Coordinates of C-alpha atoms and ligand atoms in Angstrom, one line a residue:
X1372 CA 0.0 0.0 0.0
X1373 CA 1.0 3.8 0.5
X1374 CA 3.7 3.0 2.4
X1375 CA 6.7 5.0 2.1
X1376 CA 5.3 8.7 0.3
X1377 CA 7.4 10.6 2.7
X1378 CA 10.1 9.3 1.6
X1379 CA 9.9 9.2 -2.0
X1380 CA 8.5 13.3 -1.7
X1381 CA 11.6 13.8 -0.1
X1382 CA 13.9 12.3 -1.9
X1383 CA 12.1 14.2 -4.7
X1384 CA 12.0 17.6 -3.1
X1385 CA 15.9 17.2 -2.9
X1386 CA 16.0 16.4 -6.4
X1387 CA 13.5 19.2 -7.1
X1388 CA 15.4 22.0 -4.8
X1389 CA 18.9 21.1 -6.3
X1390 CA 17.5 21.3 -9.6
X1391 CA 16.3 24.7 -8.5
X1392 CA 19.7 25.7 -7.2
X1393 CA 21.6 24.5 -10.3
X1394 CA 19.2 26.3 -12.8
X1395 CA 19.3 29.5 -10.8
X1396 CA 23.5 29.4 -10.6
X1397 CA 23.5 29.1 -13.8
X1398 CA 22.0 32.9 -15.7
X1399 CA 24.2 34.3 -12.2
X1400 CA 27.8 32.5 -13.4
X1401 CA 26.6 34.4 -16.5
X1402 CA 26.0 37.9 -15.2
X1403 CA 29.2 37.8 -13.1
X1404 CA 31.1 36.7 -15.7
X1405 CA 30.3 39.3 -17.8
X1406 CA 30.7 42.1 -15.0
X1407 CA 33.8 40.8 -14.5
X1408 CA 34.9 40.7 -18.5
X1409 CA 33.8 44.0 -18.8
X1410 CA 35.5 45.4 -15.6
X1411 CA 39.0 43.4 -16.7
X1412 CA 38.3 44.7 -20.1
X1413 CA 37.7 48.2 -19.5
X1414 CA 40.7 48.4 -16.7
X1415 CA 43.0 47.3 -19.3
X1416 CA 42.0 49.5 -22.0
X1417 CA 42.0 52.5 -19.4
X1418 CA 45.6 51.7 -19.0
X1419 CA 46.5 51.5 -22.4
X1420 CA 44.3 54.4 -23.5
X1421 CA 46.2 56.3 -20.8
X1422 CA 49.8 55.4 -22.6
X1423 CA 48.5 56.7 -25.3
X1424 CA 47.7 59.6 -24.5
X1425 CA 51.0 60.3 -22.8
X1426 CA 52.5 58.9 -26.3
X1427 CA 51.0 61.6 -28.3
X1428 CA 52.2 64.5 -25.6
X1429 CA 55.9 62.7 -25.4
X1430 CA 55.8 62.8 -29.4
X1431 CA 55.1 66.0 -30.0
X1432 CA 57.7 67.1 -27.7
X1433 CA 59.7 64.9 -28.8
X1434 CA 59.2 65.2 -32.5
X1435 CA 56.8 67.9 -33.3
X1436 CA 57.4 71.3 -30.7
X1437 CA 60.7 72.8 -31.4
X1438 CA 61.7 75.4 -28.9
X1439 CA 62.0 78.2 -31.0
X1440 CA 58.8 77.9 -32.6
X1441 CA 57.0 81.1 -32.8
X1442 CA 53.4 81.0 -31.3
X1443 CA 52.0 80.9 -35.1
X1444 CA 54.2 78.1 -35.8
X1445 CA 52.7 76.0 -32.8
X1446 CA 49.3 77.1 -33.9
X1447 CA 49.5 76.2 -37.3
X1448 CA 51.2 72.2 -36.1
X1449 CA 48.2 71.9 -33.7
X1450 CA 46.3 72.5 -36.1
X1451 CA 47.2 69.7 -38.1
X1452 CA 47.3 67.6 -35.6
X1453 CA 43.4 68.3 -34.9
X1454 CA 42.9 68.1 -38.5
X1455 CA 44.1 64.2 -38.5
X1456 CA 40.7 62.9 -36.9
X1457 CA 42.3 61.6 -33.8
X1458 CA 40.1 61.3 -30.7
X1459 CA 42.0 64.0 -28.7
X1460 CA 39.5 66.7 -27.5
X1461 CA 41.7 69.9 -26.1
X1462 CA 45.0 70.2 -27.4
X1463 CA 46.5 73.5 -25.6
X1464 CA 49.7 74.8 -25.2
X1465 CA 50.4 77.1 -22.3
X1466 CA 53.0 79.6 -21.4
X1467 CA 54.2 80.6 -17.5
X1468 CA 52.5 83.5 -16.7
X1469 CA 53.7 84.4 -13.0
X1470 CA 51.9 82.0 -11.1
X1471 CA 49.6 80.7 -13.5
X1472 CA 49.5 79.7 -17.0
X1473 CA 48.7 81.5 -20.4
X1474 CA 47.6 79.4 -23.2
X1475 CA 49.5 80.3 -26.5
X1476 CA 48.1 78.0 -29.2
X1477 CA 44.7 75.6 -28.5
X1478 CA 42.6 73.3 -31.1
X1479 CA 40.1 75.9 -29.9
X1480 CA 41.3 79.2 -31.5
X1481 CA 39.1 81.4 -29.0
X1482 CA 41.1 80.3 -26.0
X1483 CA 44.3 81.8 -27.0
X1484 CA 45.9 84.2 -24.4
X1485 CA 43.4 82.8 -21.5
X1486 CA 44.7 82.5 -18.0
X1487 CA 44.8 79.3 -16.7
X1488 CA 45.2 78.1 -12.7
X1489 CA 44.9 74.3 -12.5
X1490 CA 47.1 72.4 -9.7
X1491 CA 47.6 69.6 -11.9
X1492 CA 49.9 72.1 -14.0
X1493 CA 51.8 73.4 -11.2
X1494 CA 52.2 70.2 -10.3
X1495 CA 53.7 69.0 -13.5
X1496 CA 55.4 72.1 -13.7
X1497 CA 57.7 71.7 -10.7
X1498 CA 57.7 67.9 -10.7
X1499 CA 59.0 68.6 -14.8
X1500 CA 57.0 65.4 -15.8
X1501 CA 53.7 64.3 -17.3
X1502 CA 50.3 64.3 -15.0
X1503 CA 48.0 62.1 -16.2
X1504 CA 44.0 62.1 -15.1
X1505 CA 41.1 60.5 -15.3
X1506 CA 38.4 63.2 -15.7
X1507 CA 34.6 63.6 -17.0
X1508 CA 32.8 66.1 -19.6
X1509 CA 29.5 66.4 -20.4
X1510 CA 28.5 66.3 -23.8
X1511 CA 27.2 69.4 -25.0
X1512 CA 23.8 69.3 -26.4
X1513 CA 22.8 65.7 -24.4
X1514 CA 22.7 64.7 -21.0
X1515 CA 25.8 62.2 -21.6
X1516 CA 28.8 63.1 -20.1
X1517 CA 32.2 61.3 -21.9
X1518 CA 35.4 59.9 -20.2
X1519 CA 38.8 61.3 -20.7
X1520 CA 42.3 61.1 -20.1
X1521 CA 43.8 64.6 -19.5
X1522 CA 47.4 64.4 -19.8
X1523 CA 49.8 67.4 -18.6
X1524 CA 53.3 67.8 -19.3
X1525 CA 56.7 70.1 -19.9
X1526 CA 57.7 70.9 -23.4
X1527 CA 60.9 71.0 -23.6
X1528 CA 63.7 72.7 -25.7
X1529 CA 66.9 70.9 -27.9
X1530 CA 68.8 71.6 -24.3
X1531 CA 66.1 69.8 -22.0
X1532 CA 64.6 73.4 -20.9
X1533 CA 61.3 73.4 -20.0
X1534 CA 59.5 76.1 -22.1
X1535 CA 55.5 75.3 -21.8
X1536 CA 53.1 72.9 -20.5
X1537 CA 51.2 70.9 -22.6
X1538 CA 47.9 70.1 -22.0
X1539 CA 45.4 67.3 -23.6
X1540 CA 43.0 65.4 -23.6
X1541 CA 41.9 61.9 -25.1
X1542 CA 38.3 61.2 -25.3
X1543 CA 37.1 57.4 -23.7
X1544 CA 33.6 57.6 -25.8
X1545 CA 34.7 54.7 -28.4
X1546 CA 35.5 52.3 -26.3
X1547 CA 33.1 53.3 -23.6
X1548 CA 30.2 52.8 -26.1
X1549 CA 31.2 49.7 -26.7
X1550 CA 31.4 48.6 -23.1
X1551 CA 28.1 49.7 -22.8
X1552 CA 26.8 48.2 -26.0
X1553 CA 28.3 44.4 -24.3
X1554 CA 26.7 45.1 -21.4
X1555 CA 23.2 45.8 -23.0
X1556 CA 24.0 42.2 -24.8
X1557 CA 24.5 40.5 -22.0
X1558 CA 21.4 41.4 -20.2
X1559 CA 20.0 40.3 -23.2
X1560 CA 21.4 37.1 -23.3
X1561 CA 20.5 36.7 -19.5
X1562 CA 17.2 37.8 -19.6
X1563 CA 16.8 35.0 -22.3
X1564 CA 18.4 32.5 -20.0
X1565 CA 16.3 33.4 -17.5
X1566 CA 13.3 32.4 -19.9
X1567 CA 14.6 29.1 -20.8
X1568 CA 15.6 28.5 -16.9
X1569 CA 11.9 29.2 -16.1
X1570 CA 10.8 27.0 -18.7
X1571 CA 12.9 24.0 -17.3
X1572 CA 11.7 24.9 -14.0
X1573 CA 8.2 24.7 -14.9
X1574 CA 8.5 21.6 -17.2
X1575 CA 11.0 20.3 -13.9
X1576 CA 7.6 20.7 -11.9
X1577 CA 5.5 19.1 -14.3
X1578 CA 7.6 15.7 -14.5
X1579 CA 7.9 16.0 -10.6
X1580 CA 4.0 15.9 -10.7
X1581 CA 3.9 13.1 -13.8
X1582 CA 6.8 11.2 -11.1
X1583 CA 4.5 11.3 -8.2
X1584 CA 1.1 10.5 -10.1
X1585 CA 3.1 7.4 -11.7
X1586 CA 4.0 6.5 -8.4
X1587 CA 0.6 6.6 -7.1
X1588 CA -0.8 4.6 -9.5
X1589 CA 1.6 1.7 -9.3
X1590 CA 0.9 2.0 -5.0
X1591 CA -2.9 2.0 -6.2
X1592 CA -2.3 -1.0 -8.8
X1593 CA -0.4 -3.3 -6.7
X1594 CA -3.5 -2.6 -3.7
X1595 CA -5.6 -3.6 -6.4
X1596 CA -3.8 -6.8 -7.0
X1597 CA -3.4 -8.0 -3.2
X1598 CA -7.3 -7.2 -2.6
X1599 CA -8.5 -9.3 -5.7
X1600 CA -6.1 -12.0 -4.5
X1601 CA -7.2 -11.6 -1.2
X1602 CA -10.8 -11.7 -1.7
X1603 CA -10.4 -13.8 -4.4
X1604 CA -9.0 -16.6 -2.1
X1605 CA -11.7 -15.8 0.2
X1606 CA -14.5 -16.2 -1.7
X1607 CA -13.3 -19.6 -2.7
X1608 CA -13.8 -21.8 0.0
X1609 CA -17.5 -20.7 1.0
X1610 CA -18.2 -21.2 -3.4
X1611 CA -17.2 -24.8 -2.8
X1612 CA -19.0 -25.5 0.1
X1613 CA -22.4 -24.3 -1.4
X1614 CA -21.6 -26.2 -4.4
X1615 CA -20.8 -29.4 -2.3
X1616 CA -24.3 -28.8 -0.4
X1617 CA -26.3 -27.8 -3.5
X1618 CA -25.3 -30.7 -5.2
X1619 CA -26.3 -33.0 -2.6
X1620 CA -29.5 -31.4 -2.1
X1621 CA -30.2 -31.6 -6.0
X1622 CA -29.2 -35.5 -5.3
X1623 CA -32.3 -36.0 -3.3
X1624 CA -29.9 -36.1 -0.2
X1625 CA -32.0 -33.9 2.0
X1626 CA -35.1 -35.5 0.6
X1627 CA -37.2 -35.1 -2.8
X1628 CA -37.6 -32.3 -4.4
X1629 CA -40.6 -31.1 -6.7
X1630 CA -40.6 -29.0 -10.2
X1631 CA -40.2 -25.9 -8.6
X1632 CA -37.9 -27.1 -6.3
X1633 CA -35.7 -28.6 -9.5
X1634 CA -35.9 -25.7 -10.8
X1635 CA -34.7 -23.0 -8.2
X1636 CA -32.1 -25.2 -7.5
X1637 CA -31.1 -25.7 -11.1
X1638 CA -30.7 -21.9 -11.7
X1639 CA -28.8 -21.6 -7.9
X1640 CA -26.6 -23.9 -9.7
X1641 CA -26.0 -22.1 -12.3
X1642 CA -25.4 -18.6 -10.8
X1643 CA -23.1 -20.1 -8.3
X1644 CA -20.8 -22.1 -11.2
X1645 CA -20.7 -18.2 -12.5
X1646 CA -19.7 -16.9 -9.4
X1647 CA -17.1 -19.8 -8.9
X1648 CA -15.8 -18.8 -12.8
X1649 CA -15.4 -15.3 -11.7
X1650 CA -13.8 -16.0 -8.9
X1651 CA -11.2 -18.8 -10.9
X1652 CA -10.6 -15.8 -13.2
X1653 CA -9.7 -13.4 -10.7
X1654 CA -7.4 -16.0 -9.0
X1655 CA -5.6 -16.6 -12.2
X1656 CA -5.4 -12.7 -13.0
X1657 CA -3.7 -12.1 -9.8
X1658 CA -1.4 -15.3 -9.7
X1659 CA -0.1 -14.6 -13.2
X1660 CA 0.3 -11.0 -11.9
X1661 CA 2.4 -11.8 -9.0
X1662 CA 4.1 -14.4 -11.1
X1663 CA 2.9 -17.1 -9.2
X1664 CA 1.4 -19.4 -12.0
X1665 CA 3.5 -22.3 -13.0
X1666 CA 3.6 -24.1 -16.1
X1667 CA 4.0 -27.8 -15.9
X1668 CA 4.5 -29.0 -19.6
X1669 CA 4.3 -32.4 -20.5
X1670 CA 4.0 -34.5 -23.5
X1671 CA 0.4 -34.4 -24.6
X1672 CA -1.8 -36.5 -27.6
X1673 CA -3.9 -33.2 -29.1
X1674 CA -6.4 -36.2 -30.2
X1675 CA -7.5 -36.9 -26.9
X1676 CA -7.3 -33.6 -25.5
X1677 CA -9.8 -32.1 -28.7
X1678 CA -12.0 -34.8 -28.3
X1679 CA -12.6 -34.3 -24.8
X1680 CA -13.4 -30.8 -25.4
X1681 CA -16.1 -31.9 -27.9
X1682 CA -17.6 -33.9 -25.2
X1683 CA -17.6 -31.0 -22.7
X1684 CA -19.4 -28.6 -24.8
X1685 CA -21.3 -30.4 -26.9
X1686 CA -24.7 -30.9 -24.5
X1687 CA -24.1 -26.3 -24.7
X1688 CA -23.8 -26.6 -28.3
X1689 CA -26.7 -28.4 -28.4
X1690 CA -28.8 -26.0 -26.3
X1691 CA -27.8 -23.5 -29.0
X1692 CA -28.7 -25.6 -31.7
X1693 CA -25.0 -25.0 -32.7
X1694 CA -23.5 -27.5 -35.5
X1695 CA -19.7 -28.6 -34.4
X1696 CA -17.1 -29.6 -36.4
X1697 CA -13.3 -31.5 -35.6
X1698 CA -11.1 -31.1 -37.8
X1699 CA -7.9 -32.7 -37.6
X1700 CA -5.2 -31.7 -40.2
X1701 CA -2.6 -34.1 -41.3
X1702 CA -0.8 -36.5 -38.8
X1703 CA -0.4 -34.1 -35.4
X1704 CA 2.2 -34.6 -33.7
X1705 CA 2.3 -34.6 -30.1
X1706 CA 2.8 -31.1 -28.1
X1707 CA 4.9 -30.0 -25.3
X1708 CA 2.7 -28.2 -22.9
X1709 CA 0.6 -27.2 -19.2
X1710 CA -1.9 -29.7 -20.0
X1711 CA -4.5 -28.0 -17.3
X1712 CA -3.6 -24.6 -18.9
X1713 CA -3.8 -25.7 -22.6
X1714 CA -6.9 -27.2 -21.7
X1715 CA -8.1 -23.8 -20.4
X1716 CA -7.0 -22.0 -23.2
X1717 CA -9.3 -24.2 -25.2
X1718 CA -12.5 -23.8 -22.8
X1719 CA -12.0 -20.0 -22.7
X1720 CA -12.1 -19.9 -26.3
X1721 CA -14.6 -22.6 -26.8
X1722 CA -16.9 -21.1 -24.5
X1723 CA -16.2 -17.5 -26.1
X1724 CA -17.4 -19.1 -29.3
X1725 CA -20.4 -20.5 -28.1
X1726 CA -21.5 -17.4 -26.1
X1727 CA -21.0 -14.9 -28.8
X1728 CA -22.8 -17.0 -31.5
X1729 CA -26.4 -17.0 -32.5
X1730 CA -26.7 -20.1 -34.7
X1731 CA -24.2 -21.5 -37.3
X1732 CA -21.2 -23.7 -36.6
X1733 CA -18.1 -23.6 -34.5
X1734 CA -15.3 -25.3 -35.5
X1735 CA -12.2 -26.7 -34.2
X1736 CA -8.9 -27.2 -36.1
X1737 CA -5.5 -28.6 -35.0
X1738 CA -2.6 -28.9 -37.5
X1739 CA 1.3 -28.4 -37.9
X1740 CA 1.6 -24.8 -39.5
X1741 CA 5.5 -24.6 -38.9
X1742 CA 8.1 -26.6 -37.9
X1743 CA 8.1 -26.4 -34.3
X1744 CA 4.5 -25.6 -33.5
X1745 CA 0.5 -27.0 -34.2
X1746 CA -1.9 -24.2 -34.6
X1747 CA -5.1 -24.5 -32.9
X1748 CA -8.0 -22.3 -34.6
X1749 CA -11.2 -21.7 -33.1
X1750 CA -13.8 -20.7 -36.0
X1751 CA -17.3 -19.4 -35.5
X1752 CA -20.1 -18.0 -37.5
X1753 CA -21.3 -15.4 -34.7
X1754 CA -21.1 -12.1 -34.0
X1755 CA -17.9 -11.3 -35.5
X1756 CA -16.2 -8.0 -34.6
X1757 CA -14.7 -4.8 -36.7
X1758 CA -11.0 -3.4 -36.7
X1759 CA -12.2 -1.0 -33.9
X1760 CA -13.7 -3.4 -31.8
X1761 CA -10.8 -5.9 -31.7
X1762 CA -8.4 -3.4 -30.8
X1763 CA -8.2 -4.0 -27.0
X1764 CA -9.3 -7.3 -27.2
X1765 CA -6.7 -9.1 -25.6
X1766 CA -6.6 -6.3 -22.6
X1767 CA -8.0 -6.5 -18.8
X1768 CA -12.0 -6.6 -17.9
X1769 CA -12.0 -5.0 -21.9
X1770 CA -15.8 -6.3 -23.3
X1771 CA -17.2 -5.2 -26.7
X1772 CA -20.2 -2.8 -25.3
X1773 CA -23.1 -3.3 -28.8
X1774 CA -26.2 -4.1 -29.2
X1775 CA -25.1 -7.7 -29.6
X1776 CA -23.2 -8.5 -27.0
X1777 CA -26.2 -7.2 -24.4
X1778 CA -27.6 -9.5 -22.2
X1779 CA -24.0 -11.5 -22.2
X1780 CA -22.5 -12.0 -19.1
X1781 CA -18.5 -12.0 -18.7
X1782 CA -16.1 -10.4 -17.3
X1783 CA -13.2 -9.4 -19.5
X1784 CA -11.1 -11.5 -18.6
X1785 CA -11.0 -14.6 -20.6
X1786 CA -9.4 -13.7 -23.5
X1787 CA -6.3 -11.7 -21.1
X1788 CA -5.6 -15.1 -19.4
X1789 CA -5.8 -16.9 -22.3
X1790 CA -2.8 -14.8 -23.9
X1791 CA -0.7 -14.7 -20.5
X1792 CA -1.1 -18.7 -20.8
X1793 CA -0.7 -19.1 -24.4
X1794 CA 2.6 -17.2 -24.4
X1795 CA 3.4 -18.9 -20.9
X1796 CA 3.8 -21.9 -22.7
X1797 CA 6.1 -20.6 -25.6
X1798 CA 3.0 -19.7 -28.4
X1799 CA 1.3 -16.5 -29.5
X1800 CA -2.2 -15.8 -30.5
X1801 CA -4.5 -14.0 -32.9
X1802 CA -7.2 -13.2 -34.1
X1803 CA -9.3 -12.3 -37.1
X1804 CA -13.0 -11.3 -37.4
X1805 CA -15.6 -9.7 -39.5
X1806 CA -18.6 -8.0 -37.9
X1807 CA -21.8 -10.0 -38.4
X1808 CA -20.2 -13.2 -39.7
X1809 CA -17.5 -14.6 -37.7
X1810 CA -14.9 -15.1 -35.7
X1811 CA -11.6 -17.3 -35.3
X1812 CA -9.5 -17.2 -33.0
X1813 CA -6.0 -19.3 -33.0
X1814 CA -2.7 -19.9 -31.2
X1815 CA 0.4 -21.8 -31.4
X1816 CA 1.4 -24.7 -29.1
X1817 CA 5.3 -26.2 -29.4
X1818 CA 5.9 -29.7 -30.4
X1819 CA 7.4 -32.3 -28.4
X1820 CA 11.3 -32.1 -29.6
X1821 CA 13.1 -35.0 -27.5
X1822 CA 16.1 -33.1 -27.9
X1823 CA 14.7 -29.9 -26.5
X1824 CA 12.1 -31.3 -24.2
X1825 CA 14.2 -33.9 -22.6
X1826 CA 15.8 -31.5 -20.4
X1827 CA 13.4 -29.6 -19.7
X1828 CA 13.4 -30.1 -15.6
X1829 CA 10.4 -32.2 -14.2
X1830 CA 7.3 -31.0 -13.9
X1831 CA 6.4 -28.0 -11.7
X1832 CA 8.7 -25.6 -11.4
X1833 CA 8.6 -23.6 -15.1
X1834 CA 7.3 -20.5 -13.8
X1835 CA 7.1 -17.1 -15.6
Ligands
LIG783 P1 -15.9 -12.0 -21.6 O1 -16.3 -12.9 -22.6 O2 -16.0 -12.5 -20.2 O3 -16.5 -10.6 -21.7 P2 -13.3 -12.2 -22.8 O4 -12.0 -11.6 -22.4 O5 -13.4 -13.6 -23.0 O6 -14.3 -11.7 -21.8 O7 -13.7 -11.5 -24.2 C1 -13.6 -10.1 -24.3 C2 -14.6 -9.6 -25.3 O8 -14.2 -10.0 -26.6 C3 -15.9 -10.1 -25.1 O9 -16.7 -9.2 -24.2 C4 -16.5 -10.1 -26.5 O10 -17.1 -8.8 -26.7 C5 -15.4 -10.3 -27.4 N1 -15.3 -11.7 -27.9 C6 -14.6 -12.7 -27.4 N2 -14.7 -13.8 -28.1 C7 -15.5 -13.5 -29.0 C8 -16.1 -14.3 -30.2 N3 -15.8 -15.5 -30.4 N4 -16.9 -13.6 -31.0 C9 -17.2 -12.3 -30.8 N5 -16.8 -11.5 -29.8 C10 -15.9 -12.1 -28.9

């Protein structure tokens, strides 16, 4: 029964929280790792945007500014240089002027003989070498402010003199744009991860559910089995006990009986041979279930097995007004199987055949179809069945529901024990049928092979 839930919802609560925890770790490895690119990435190129900016000062000091330059000299080089497209943003050249500093020649033409007082100048003034900082501007125009380097340094004459300061600076935008556009990517891509990790999360949840109902079912299945077994064997006893009494009454044991008398008793008889079927059925249902059913082949004549069949059903037959037919194909050879089960793979379906027809014939046939098997068919003229109608045939407590078959009593199960014994005992069977004109229903039973058969352990103890 529902024994151990607990256990099993814990051990899938683990399975469901670390699945959790793993799908959550994984869009956060992605955001850090991208914070941490970009940071790496944009520390680097800071640091080499910064060189670069102190490159372009030390080469035009080095190469560019010579110290006798007149001021329109130095205006006109700047000039060039801002003409060349490069990403620096002021370009100025100052002159000492006292204390502070008077710019001589700028990219920006209007700036020219402005006094200047910025401690980073001093400072690179005295310490005679290039200050470089990192400082912000906001773009005219737009609420963005840009990034830039500002570098400061001496200018030097042919002797090493310092003459002016230069002062620049190198604008960040390009490569902070494209920081920013990476990052904007990389939400993207985590946002999208985040969808496909809510997704798993949802479809974790659903197989969690389809894991528990399975569970359930099987818990609910094998109840199922252990109450019909249970009952089953419980029912038994009392069924023979009435049988055993109603017998003797019918005998005259208890005295004699009248017509009516005959008569109730007759149809008690009857309804309690049904009851004892059911019950048979349900037995062999749950032994073949539990693999407890064992097959005890043997070496069997089909002759005398067939004909004892006849004999069994041929007073029902006659009832019916059903015509029977043996037909024995050929020399049959004898067969290797359960002879209590092949027998009750021959009453099911002989009994099928005589319940589901009206009038007509039913027919038996044994022959060798292959090798190493007979075919038994059993052929009537009844109700027949279409494609539809056959499809669950062979299943559990499955019964055609037409107008036909109403008023028929069964169960369902007949035709489900017959295939668990047929294939038991090493055959198959099948089945063809046309609605309204017949049925036949046939299996395969091995053949006695000395080789083979011989050993084959003793009786008893071939189970499933
Ligand atoms: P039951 O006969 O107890 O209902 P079975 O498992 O023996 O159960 O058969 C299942 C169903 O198959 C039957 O309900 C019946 O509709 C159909 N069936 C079986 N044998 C025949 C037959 N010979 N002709 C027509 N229908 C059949």
């Amino acid at each position: 029964m529902l024994k151990k839930p607990n256990n099993f919802l814990l051990r899938q609560s683990h399975q469901v929280i670390y699945a959790v925890v793993l799908i959550l770790l994984i869009p956060l490895a992605i955001i850090l790792n991208t914070i941490w690119s970009v940071q790496s990435f944009q520390l680097n190129i800071d640091v080499s945007l910064q060189r670069q900016a102190l490159m372009i000062g030390q080469f035009f000091d080095s190469t560019v500014y010579e110290g006798q330059d007149s001021q329109a000299e130095i205006q006109a080089k700047i000039k060039k240089i801002q003409n060349s497209g490069i990403a620096v943003r002021n370009f100025d050249i100052l002159a000492r002027d006292g204390e502070a500093f008077k710019i001589i020649a700028s990219f920006d033409e209007n700036k020219i003989g402005n006094s200047v007082d910025d401690l980073n100048y001093v400072i690179s003034w005295h310490q005679n070498e290039a200050v470089a900082t990192l400082v912000s501007n906001s773009i005219s125009g737009t609420a963005d402010s840009e990034r830039l380097w500002e570098v400061v340094m001496p200018l030097k004459d042919a002797e090493g003199n310092k003459e002016a300061l230069l002062s620049l600076r190198l604008s960040l935008k390009l490569i902070d744009d494209l920081v920013r556009e990476t990052l904007t990517k990389s939400y993207i891509i985590l946002a999208i991860t985040v969808l496909i990790v809510i997704l798993l999360l949802a479809l974790n949840t659903r197989l969690f559910e389809h894991a528990l109902l399975f569970k359930k079912l099987k818990e609910v299945d094998k109840m199922k089995d252990e109450f019909i077994s249970i009952a089953s064997h419980e029912l038994r006893t009392p069924i023979t006990t009435i049988k055993g009494f109603l017998s003797m009454a019918m005998e005259g044991d208890y005295g004699e009986l009248n017509d009516i008398g005959k008569k109730g008793f007759r149809i008690m008889e009857a309804s309690v041979n049904r009851l004892g079927a059911l019950v048979d059925d349900l037995l062999n249902v749950s032994r073949i279930e539990q693999n407890r059913l064992t097959i005890s082949p043997k070496v069997i004549s089909l002759p005398e097995v067939l004909e004892s069949i006849e004999a069994e059903f041929s007073l029902r037959m006659e009832e019916k007004g059903l015509k029977f037919k043996l037909t024995q194909e050929g020399e049959l050879p004898t067969i290797w199987a359960d002879e209590d089960k092949f027998r009750q793979i021959l009453v099911n379906l002989m009994g099928n055949a005589i319940k589901y027809t009206k009038q007509g014939e039913i027919e038996l046939i044994a022959k060798q179809t292959e090798p190493k098997f007979v075919t038994i068919n059993v052929k009537d003229t009844g109700i027949g069945m279409d494609a539809k109608e056959r499809e669950a045939l062979f299943e559990k407590f499955y019964r055609v529901q037409t107008e036909d078959t109403r008023g028929i009593v069964g169960t369902g199960l007949g035709l489900w024990i017959t295939k668990q014994l047929v294939e038991l005992m090493g055959g198959k069977i099948y089945v063809d049928s046309i609605k309204h004109v017949g049925s036949q229903f046939y299996f395969t039973v091995p053949i006695y092979n000395k080789l083979i058969h011989k050993a084959a352990p003793p009786a008893n103890n071939l189970s499933k």
